[in-house]
Amino acid sequence: MADIRYRVEIDSAHDHHFQLTLTIAAPAAEQHISLPAWIPGSYLLREFARHLSGLSASQGSRQLELEQLDKATWRVACSGRSALVLRYRVYAFDPSVRAAFLDAQRGFFNGSSLCLRVHGREDQPHVLELGRLPEGWQVATAMPQQADGSYRAADYDELLDHPFELGHFWQGRFLAGGAEHELVVSGAMPSFDGERLLADTQRICEAQIQFWHGAAAKRRSPVPFQRYVFFLNTVDEGYGGLEHRASTALLSPRRDLPRQGQSESSDGYVRLLGLISHEYFHTWNVKRLKPANYVRLDYAQENYTELLWFFEGFTSYYDELILVRAGLIDEARYLKLLSSTLSGVLATPGRKVQSLAQASFDAWIKYYRQDENSPNSSISYYGKGALLALALDLSLRLRHADGEAATSLDELMRGLWLRHAVGEGASGGISEADILGLLAEIGGPALAQQLVEWVHGNEDLPLPPLFERMGVQLRADKASLAQRLGLRLNDSAGSLLIKQVLAGSPAATAGLCAGDEVLACNGWRLRRLDEAVLTLAPGEFQLRLLVARDQRIVELQADLPASSAPGGAAVGASSTPVQLCLADKAPARALSLRRAWLAG
């Protein structure tokens, strides 16, 4: 019998409670226990202990007193070495991928929401067993199962890295890289085409295994796991993913699933494939290659790093690029997706305020706590990090055109993998110096220094000339009135409620504020903001806006702006989207470079 053993039971599905029993063989005289405050991969203190209740402790027939030391830590004085038994309930009604959920149709949990940490015993094996489940419910997890039906993790870290899906779900399997992959889909409607999603997921996995392992991908088992599980929960509204060492939890609108009898790929379905690609790429880049100080995590507090631009941003670059290389989208569609990322970054004034290194470090207080001022004060390490990866990749590829040895970002990623995650004693931990050192070797010291400036500075990346040399054109796209004014709106139910006003924009100059509701323009009631231009006579450019602000009616005047130029030079004054497309006439060398980039 394992020294640390959890029993997870359904206490009451209708009021969303799990019942936990934790048995600790030979406890310490003063045994400390705690529940994590965050879950790796989601950089925010979520205080999971707020959902724990009814904690009690006993040894044999004797009840023991628990002393709470802080928000998530307890101490219990034990007598002798007989087993300590802790019992408690956990409220589980978070439908996201980060916590725990339970109702009459489905159960899901991450160990960080349910499993107390036994201080001093973290490196010992941990066993988890499930109590009786409702009739017909299935169980899915990547945690190894033992002959007695329980599940065994080598240590506490591994215990937290294997979520569980409970209930009725669709399942499919395939082999890739010599390992079994399982796709588990919950909440899908009867029209769901599971076989298509399974086949497309397999193509993503095969392309990524080829990316990371090259020639070794043809061997029996090059991948760093024996079995991998995709957990996909489909809902009416919701989106997200969270990576684990041998699985990922995904959340997507069920309308984005492929439907039987339909062969086209909707934008929603492509987005879902991109999410699957993103989280699977994390199997290598963040779960095994990781910030050096993440080799051993502290679950009680923030774990800071300046490297999320690499681990999340570079992953965001490859997630959609892999779709092209796997043949799931064509080049034109990929450039459309890339255009969206570029437009989003250029429409964010905060890119001139916060560097990527700062954005990474501040993820705990900024990225996961967005407010009305966020686009003016911060930048996404996902979006701009992806563009940084793009700029670095194209710069490396263009070296050959400049008479130097050809290389690519692919080579940098594989090189980091081989140096830091493979071989005896490899921890996977890397620093910025490790990235720069290898980049200097394959791309030269000047490019390594350029990367430092891109990461720690806040200037725009030099993408337009890079695109041009790759046979890709950058054009201004048609902007909505909200984009031209520098507004972000909630326009549901016919109400034009302002969410955010971009710094330096015409809307900011006019005095519009987050929380204002736009009612009318030039004497005309508005249901859609773009209708405001219809209230202008030829030659007029002034919008006389009537807005509701804290129950008061306010009149403001805004000048109708012209669209800004491609490249975003005027962003901060307006936010014109951009469009990338294949150049009509490009030199043969540019076409060759572009094919090599997109084909891998």
XYZ file of C-alpha atoms in Angstrom:
600
model
C 0.000 0.000 0.000
C 1.279 3.461 -0.925
C 2.319 5.828 1.838
C 0.185 8.635 0.358
C -3.273 7.626 -0.841
C -6.282 9.671 -1.984
C -9.822 8.442 -2.427
C -12.050 10.673 -4.567
C -15.780 10.136 -4.279
C -18.858 11.920 -5.526
C -20.469 13.357 -2.447
C -23.342 15.129 -4.189
C -23.342 15.701 -7.938
C -26.344 18.031 -7.838
C -24.673 20.447 -5.432
C -21.255 19.880 -7.007
C -19.195 18.375 -4.197
C -16.420 15.797 -4.233
C -15.561 13.960 -1.018
C -11.843 13.373 -0.411
C -10.107 10.978 1.944
C -6.338 11.315 2.275
C -4.464 8.581 4.108
C -0.868 9.278 5.179
C 1.093 6.282 6.429
C 3.578 7.082 9.224
C 2.943 10.846 9.414
C 5.332 13.333 10.977
C 4.811 14.293 14.606
C 3.713 17.707 13.339
C 2.338 17.056 9.888
C 1.770 20.032 7.578
C -0.627 19.825 4.652
C -1.661 22.430 2.087
C -3.598 22.912 -1.131
C -1.946 24.638 -4.111
C -2.802 28.269 -4.752
C -2.304 27.987 -8.533
C -2.073 25.447 -11.316
C 1.021 25.309 -13.566
C 0.393 26.776 -17.010
C -2.096 29.357 -15.733
C -0.223 32.182 -14.075
C -2.667 33.515 -11.511
C -3.186 32.718 -7.831
C -6.597 31.049 -7.910
C -6.770 30.145 -4.212
C -8.235 26.657 -4.648
C -8.533 26.279 -0.872
C -11.571 28.563 -0.933
C -13.566 25.588 -2.203
C -12.409 23.210 0.559
C -14.633 22.626 3.600
C -15.225 20.219 6.466
C -11.574 19.261 6.942
C -11.088 16.740 9.746
C -8.198 14.559 10.923
C -7.998 11.272 12.797
C -5.668 8.477 13.785
C -7.599 5.282 14.342
C -10.641 6.163 16.438
C -9.073 9.341 17.823
C -10.028 12.714 16.334
C -7.179 15.176 16.051
C -7.223 18.952 16.170
C -6.213 20.871 13.037
C -4.516 24.250 13.237
C -4.839 26.481 10.192
C -1.602 28.394 9.560
C -2.584 30.446 6.502
C -5.164 30.526 3.722
C -4.246 27.061 2.432
C -2.011 25.364 5.042
C -2.858 23.304 8.145
C -0.869 21.576 10.867
C -1.919 18.518 12.809
C -0.138 17.052 15.831
C 0.046 13.268 15.459
C 0.539 10.619 18.100
C 2.743 7.715 17.135
C 3.225 6.410 13.608
C -0.238 5.073 12.849
C -1.869 6.343 9.683
C -3.256 9.876 9.594
C -6.611 10.129 7.817
C -7.882 13.468 6.551
C -11.404 13.940 5.212
C -12.814 16.978 3.454
C -15.200 18.184 0.771
C -14.396 20.241 -2.331
C -16.928 22.363 -4.162
C -16.467 21.788 -7.900
C -18.393 24.020 -10.282
C -15.706 25.659 -12.423
C -16.263 24.695 -16.095
C -12.800 25.921 -17.142
C -9.784 23.687 -17.751
C -8.015 24.954 -14.611
C -9.984 23.582 -11.674
C -12.723 21.024 -10.927
C -16.301 20.487 -12.070
C -19.093 18.139 -11.076
C -22.758 17.840 -11.960
C -25.155 15.024 -12.795
C -23.762 14.676 -16.340
C -20.027 15.105 -15.973
C -17.067 15.283 -13.624
C -13.599 16.735 -14.170
C -10.745 17.601 -11.865
C -7.137 18.653 -11.682
C -5.222 17.372 -8.687
C -4.323 20.930 -7.689
C -7.987 21.560 -6.851
C -8.551 18.376 -4.849
C -5.341 16.829 -3.543
C -3.712 18.237 -0.413
C 0.084 18.296 -0.431
C 1.741 16.288 2.329
C 4.758 18.366 3.308
C 8.014 16.454 3.400
C 6.580 13.573 1.378
C 6.254 15.202 -2.044
C 8.845 12.940 -3.706
C 7.171 9.692 -2.681
C 4.673 7.773 -4.846
C 1.072 8.983 -4.618
C -1.932 6.771 -5.337
C -5.418 7.954 -6.258
C -8.507 5.775 -6.305
C -12.007 6.658 -7.432
C -15.080 5.778 -5.455
C -18.293 4.493 -6.976
C -19.389 6.443 -10.042
C -22.895 6.803 -11.513
C -23.922 3.925 -13.749
C -22.448 4.105 -17.214
C -19.851 6.766 -16.405
C -16.444 6.371 -18.030
C -13.035 7.465 -16.763
C -10.228 9.003 -18.789
C -6.772 10.033 -17.574
C -3.155 9.661 -18.639
C -2.111 8.645 -15.112
C -0.934 4.996 -15.116
C -3.532 2.578 -13.751
C -2.603 -0.292 -11.441
C -3.980 -3.831 -11.338
C -6.348 -2.927 -8.479
C -7.913 -0.128 -10.529
C -6.200 2.723 -8.685
C -3.877 5.249 -10.330
C -0.250 5.788 -9.371
C 1.961 8.872 -9.734
C 5.681 8.833 -9.030
C 5.428 11.982 -6.891
C 3.174 14.932 -6.045
C 4.215 16.911 -9.138
C 3.084 14.073 -11.373
C -0.147 13.674 -9.429
C -1.064 17.281 -10.218
C -0.124 16.864 -13.870
C -2.793 14.281 -14.750
C -6.394 15.585 -14.902
C -9.372 13.217 -14.834
C -12.495 13.251 -17.026
C -15.578 11.425 -15.710
C -18.936 10.818 -17.383
C -20.211 9.944 -20.850
C -17.934 10.917 -23.715
C -16.833 10.042 -27.234
C -13.442 8.335 -27.533
C -11.043 7.711 -30.382
C -7.465 6.493 -30.583
C -4.487 6.575 -32.934
C -0.746 5.878 -32.889
C 1.833 8.600 -33.468
C 5.533 8.458 -32.682
C 5.057 4.922 -31.407
C 2.745 6.127 -28.618
C -0.985 5.714 -28.194
C -2.971 8.941 -28.379
C -6.530 9.173 -27.104
C -9.125 11.835 -27.915
C -11.943 12.274 -25.401
C -14.811 14.596 -26.348
C -17.553 15.580 -23.900
C -20.739 17.503 -24.611
C -20.804 17.005 -28.393
C -24.055 16.989 -30.334
C -25.085 13.926 -32.418
C -23.917 15.586 -35.666
C -20.297 15.676 -34.425
C -17.818 14.089 -36.857
C -15.453 12.432 -34.420
C -13.509 10.525 -37.036
C -12.582 13.713 -38.875
C -11.389 15.434 -35.697
C -9.437 12.323 -34.773
C -7.740 12.161 -38.189
C -6.899 15.881 -38.168
C -5.520 15.654 -34.632
C -3.324 12.752 -35.720
C -1.911 14.852 -38.572
C -1.060 17.623 -36.099
C 0.685 15.189 -33.777
C 2.667 13.548 -36.563
C 3.804 16.938 -37.875
C 4.954 18.023 -34.422
C 6.753 14.772 -33.700
C 8.570 15.215 -37.009
C 9.347 18.816 -36.024
C 10.895 17.935 -32.674
C 12.544 14.623 -33.489
C 13.348 14.757 -37.215
C 14.848 11.471 -38.374
C 14.258 9.989 -34.928
C 10.511 10.312 -35.569
C 10.756 7.149 -37.671
C 11.942 5.135 -34.696
C 9.552 3.183 -32.551
C 9.085 5.635 -29.643
C 10.867 8.991 -29.987
C 8.248 10.895 -27.972
C 8.776 11.631 -24.260
C 5.605 9.804 -23.140
C 4.035 6.384 -23.575
C 0.440 7.574 -23.863
C -1.198 10.946 -24.476
C -4.796 12.069 -23.875
C -6.665 15.051 -25.352
C -9.597 16.034 -23.102
C -12.004 18.221 -25.086
C -15.044 19.579 -23.265
C -17.472 21.301 -25.628
C -19.887 23.908 -24.299
C -22.215 26.636 -25.558
C -19.634 29.384 -24.935
C -16.055 29.008 -23.746
C -12.527 28.580 -25.023
C -9.176 27.637 -23.550
C -6.557 24.994 -22.968
C -4.102 23.852 -20.339
C -1.092 21.685 -20.994
C 0.076 18.683 -18.977
C 3.013 16.296 -19.339
C 1.000 13.583 -21.138
C -2.367 15.216 -21.764
C -4.156 18.481 -22.282
C -7.512 19.829 -21.156
C -9.341 21.789 -23.872
C -12.522 23.871 -23.865
C -14.326 24.882 -27.052
C -17.785 25.904 -28.269
C -19.529 22.801 -29.570
C -20.531 24.686 -32.712
C -16.827 24.683 -33.678
C -16.746 20.887 -33.938
C -16.738 19.374 -37.441
C -20.127 18.019 -38.516
C -20.817 14.824 -40.398
C -21.315 15.354 -44.112
C -19.427 18.652 -44.182
C -15.933 18.841 -45.627
C -15.170 22.554 -45.329
C -13.269 23.942 -42.358
C -15.062 26.762 -40.591
C -13.099 29.495 -38.858
C -14.221 28.001 -35.558
C -12.933 24.559 -36.480
C -9.573 25.958 -37.582
C -9.383 27.796 -34.265
C -10.017 24.498 -32.461
C -7.269 22.775 -34.451
C -4.945 25.643 -33.564
C -5.768 25.133 -29.876
C -5.036 21.417 -30.136
C -1.750 22.203 -31.887
C -0.807 24.817 -29.274
C -1.312 22.558 -26.276
C 0.377 19.556 -27.885
C 3.434 21.697 -28.723
C 3.647 22.500 -25.010
C 4.405 18.817 -24.377
C 7.942 19.755 -25.401
C 8.034 23.519 -24.957
C 7.155 24.253 -21.298
C 6.441 20.795 -19.874
C 9.962 19.520 -20.552
C 11.866 22.531 -21.822
C 10.971 25.051 -19.122
C 12.288 28.094 -17.253
C 15.196 26.980 -15.086
C 13.404 28.048 -11.899
C 10.351 25.989 -12.907
C 12.163 22.672 -12.576
C 10.829 22.569 -9.019
C 7.642 24.570 -8.495
C 6.356 26.334 -5.421
C 2.589 25.795 -5.371
C 1.973 28.264 -2.567
C 2.974 31.471 -4.324
C 3.834 33.131 -7.626
C 6.683 31.581 -9.624
C 8.143 34.409 -11.696
C 9.866 34.217 -15.071
C 10.683 36.667 -17.862
C 10.493 33.882 -20.451
C 6.795 33.470 -21.236
C 7.438 35.248 -24.544
C 9.415 32.118 -25.443
C 7.323 29.370 -23.885
C 3.911 30.800 -24.771
C 4.782 33.195 -27.596
C 6.914 30.784 -29.620
C 4.317 28.062 -29.050
C 1.684 30.470 -30.379
C 3.795 30.996 -33.485
C 4.095 27.308 -34.212
C 0.522 26.284 -33.369
C -0.929 27.691 -36.618
C 2.238 27.189 -38.689
C 1.992 23.471 -37.917
C -1.520 23.461 -39.418
C -0.039 24.547 -42.756
C 2.756 22.005 -42.553
C 0.240 19.268 -41.709
C -1.823 20.199 -44.769
C -4.883 21.225 -42.740
C -4.981 24.804 -44.045
C -3.440 26.416 -47.111
C -0.935 29.261 -47.245
C -3.569 31.935 -47.850
C -5.555 30.903 -44.799
C -2.438 30.840 -42.672
C -1.583 34.380 -43.720
C -5.125 35.405 -42.786
C -4.596 33.991 -39.288
C -1.223 35.701 -39.052
C -2.859 38.961 -40.155
C -5.244 38.736 -37.221
C -2.367 38.330 -34.755
C -0.427 41.206 -36.294
C -3.489 43.487 -36.357
C -4.203 42.716 -32.708
C -0.692 43.605 -31.595
C -0.540 46.780 -33.684
C -3.891 47.868 -32.225
C -2.497 47.663 -28.683
C -0.849 50.909 -27.481
C 0.565 48.991 -24.510
C 3.164 47.452 -26.823
C 4.974 50.785 -26.575
C 4.781 50.717 -22.775
C 5.608 47.170 -21.697
C 8.376 44.904 -22.987
C 7.891 41.196 -23.562
C 10.140 40.387 -20.614
C 8.038 42.638 -18.380
C 4.801 41.168 -19.738
C 6.082 37.696 -18.848
C 7.084 38.671 -15.326
C 3.831 40.540 -14.702
C 1.538 37.781 -16.004
C 0.405 37.102 -12.432
C -1.059 40.587 -12.006
C -1.754 41.802 -15.543
C -2.389 39.230 -18.271
C -4.893 37.219 -16.233
C -6.488 40.332 -14.741
C -7.479 42.329 -17.787
C -9.368 45.588 -17.259
C -10.390 48.647 -19.268
C -6.823 50.017 -19.259
C -5.022 46.788 -20.146
C -4.514 47.491 -23.875
C -2.958 50.845 -22.986
C -0.532 49.556 -20.373
C 0.434 46.015 -21.373
C 1.087 43.674 -24.285
C 0.284 39.994 -24.729
C 3.310 37.714 -24.562
C 1.226 35.311 -26.645
C 0.550 37.657 -29.561
C 3.713 39.741 -29.654
C 5.738 36.697 -28.606
C 4.427 34.880 -31.688
C 5.424 37.828 -33.883
C 8.856 37.863 -32.257
C 9.251 34.183 -33.154
C 8.166 35.005 -36.703
C 10.680 37.850 -36.997
C 13.453 35.634 -35.661
C 12.526 32.738 -37.936
C 12.438 34.885 -41.075
C 15.680 36.606 -40.095
C 17.409 33.233 -39.748
C 16.017 31.951 -43.031
C 17.055 35.073 -44.924
C 20.693 34.647 -43.852
C 21.170 32.257 -46.773
C 19.902 34.888 -49.181
C 22.572 37.191 -47.723
C 25.321 34.670 -48.429
C 25.459 33.081 -44.954
C 24.623 29.557 -43.810
C 20.902 28.854 -43.954
C 19.137 28.013 -40.724
C 15.786 28.580 -39.042
C 13.961 28.877 -35.762
C 13.167 25.165 -36.115
C 16.863 24.437 -35.642
C 17.030 26.635 -32.560
C 14.082 24.837 -30.962
C 15.466 21.378 -31.723
C 18.909 22.429 -30.537
C 17.548 23.590 -27.178
C 15.643 20.320 -26.868
C 18.714 18.188 -27.518
C 20.957 20.201 -25.195
C 18.663 20.637 -22.236
C 15.876 18.040 -22.262
C 17.544 14.901 -23.628
C 20.116 12.688 -21.986
C 21.073 11.589 -18.519
C 20.688 14.299 -15.896
C 18.906 16.712 -18.254
C 16.429 18.842 -16.318
C 14.929 20.747 -19.221
C 15.534 24.007 -17.393
C 16.759 26.851 -19.590
C 17.529 30.534 -19.161
C 17.539 33.474 -21.543
C 21.327 33.063 -21.707
C 20.867 29.503 -23.013
C 18.571 30.727 -25.792
C 20.917 33.572 -26.718
C 23.982 31.334 -26.614
C 22.588 28.847 -29.113
C 21.164 31.635 -31.283
C 24.613 33.250 -31.445
C 26.035 29.926 -32.630
C 23.543 29.376 -35.435
C 22.605 32.952 -36.310
C 25.527 35.049 -35.189
C 26.138 37.389 -32.227
C 24.458 40.336 -33.959
C 21.127 38.503 -34.211
C 21.424 37.360 -30.588
C 21.885 40.994 -29.548
C 18.920 41.946 -31.725
C 16.792 39.398 -29.850
C 17.777 41.007 -26.548
C 16.553 44.368 -27.840
C 13.301 42.877 -29.122
C 12.615 41.121 -25.803
C 13.565 43.932 -23.433
C 12.619 46.919 -25.561
C 9.251 48.117 -26.792
C 9.877 49.058 -30.406
C 7.863 47.480 -33.198
C 9.345 44.414 -34.849
C 10.782 44.952 -38.370
C 8.264 42.671 -40.054
C 7.347 44.625 -43.239
C 10.805 44.284 -44.902
C 11.010 40.638 -43.798
C 7.627 39.902 -45.369
C 8.651 41.596 -48.594
C 11.745 39.439 -48.957
C 9.616 36.312 -48.406
C 7.155 37.207 -51.165
C 4.409 38.299 -48.767
C 2.579 41.605 -49.143
C 1.370 43.714 -46.219
C -1.681 45.869 -46.884
C -4.087 47.963 -44.889
C -7.424 46.208 -44.463
C -10.854 47.778 -44.183
C -11.391 49.160 -40.676
C -14.634 49.366 -38.787
C -15.616 52.711 -37.280
C -14.781 51.376 -33.807
C -11.256 50.530 -34.983
C -10.808 53.940 -36.614
C -11.967 55.685 -33.441
C -9.889 53.425 -31.146
C -12.824 51.796 -29.333
C -13.558 48.279 -28.162
C -17.253 47.642 -27.604
C -19.744 45.266 -26.082
C -22.483 45.534 -28.685
C -24.798 42.755 -27.582
C -28.573 43.240 -27.533
C -28.300 46.483 -29.464
C -26.448 48.275 -26.661
C -23.207 50.011 -27.676
C -21.301 49.772 -24.386
C -17.666 50.859 -24.483
C -15.266 48.314 -22.941
C -11.962 50.024 -23.675
C -10.677 53.287 -25.146
C -7.219 53.125 -26.732
C -4.721 55.713 -25.557
C -4.066 58.530 -28.020
C -7.053 57.601 -30.164
C -9.757 59.962 -31.521
C -12.146 58.423 -29.003
C -9.796 59.285 -26.138
C -9.350 62.824 -27.484
C -13.137 63.206 -27.624
C -13.441 62.225 -23.959
C -15.151 58.861 -24.376
C -14.619 56.494 -21.428
C -14.941 52.825 -20.654
C -18.455 52.204 -19.374
C -20.061 54.833 -21.627
C -23.019 53.700 -23.695
C -23.250 55.307 -27.120
C -26.893 56.230 -27.752
C -27.019 58.505 -30.785
C -24.957 60.412 -33.348
C -25.861 63.692 -34.989
C -29.419 63.381 -33.721
C -29.951 59.797 -34.883
C -30.435 56.778 -32.567
C -27.732 54.143 -33.091
C -28.051 50.377 -32.885
C -24.727 49.691 -34.613
C -21.738 52.022 -34.358
C -20.917 51.836 -38.092
C -24.267 53.507 -38.766
C -22.819 56.742 -37.356
C -21.140 57.510 -40.705
C -24.592 57.470 -42.331
C -25.557 60.461 -40.214
C -22.923 62.617 -41.939
C -23.697 64.757 -44.939
C -21.108 64.751 -47.761
C -18.010 66.638 -46.653
C -18.839 66.368 -42.937
C -16.437 64.615 -40.574
C -17.650 65.513 -37.070
C -19.550 62.986 -34.990
C -21.757 64.591 -32.343
C -22.238 61.713 -29.956
C -24.842 61.316 -27.244
C -23.682 58.920 -24.533
C -25.059 57.666 -21.233
C -22.546 57.812 -18.367
C -23.521 56.823 -14.852
C -27.200 57.659 -15.567
C -26.249 61.048 -16.989
C -26.517 62.052 -20.646
C -23.310 63.536 -22.046
C -22.684 65.144 -25.448
C -19.255 64.674 -26.992
C -17.696 65.457 -30.353
C -15.282 63.212 -32.228
C -13.646 63.788 -35.588
C -14.028 60.946 -38.065
C -10.442 59.772 -38.651
C -8.834 58.494 -41.800
C -7.488 54.947 -41.793
C -3.892 54.590 -40.676
C -1.172 53.130 -42.856
C -0.018 49.502 -42.829
C 2.640 48.727 -40.282
C 0.751 50.455 -37.507
C 2.665 53.727 -37.432
C -0.508 55.521 -36.406
C -1.622 52.982 -33.840
C -2.284 54.755 -30.601
C -4.257 57.222 -32.706
C -6.313 54.536 -34.487
C -6.101 50.820 -35.119
C -6.457 49.954 -38.778
C -6.181 46.172 -39.322
C -3.636 44.785 -41.762
C -3.825 42.013 -44.315
C -1.060 39.657 -45.395
C -1.289 37.976 -48.774
C 0.891 36.122 -51.229
C 2.669 38.540 -53.539
C 1.368 38.414 -57.104
C 4.840 38.610 -58.573
C 7.742 37.592 -56.360
C 11.330 36.677 -57.294
C 12.077 32.979 -57.552
C 14.353 33.230 -54.519
C 11.529 34.688 -52.402
C 9.171 31.928 -53.527
C 11.745 29.292 -52.584
C 12.267 30.825 -49.140
C 8.531 31.085 -48.570
C 7.945 27.454 -49.505
C 10.715 26.310 -47.153
C 9.270 28.425 -44.327
C 5.699 27.220 -44.678
C 6.507 23.614 -45.561
C 9.067 23.167 -42.772
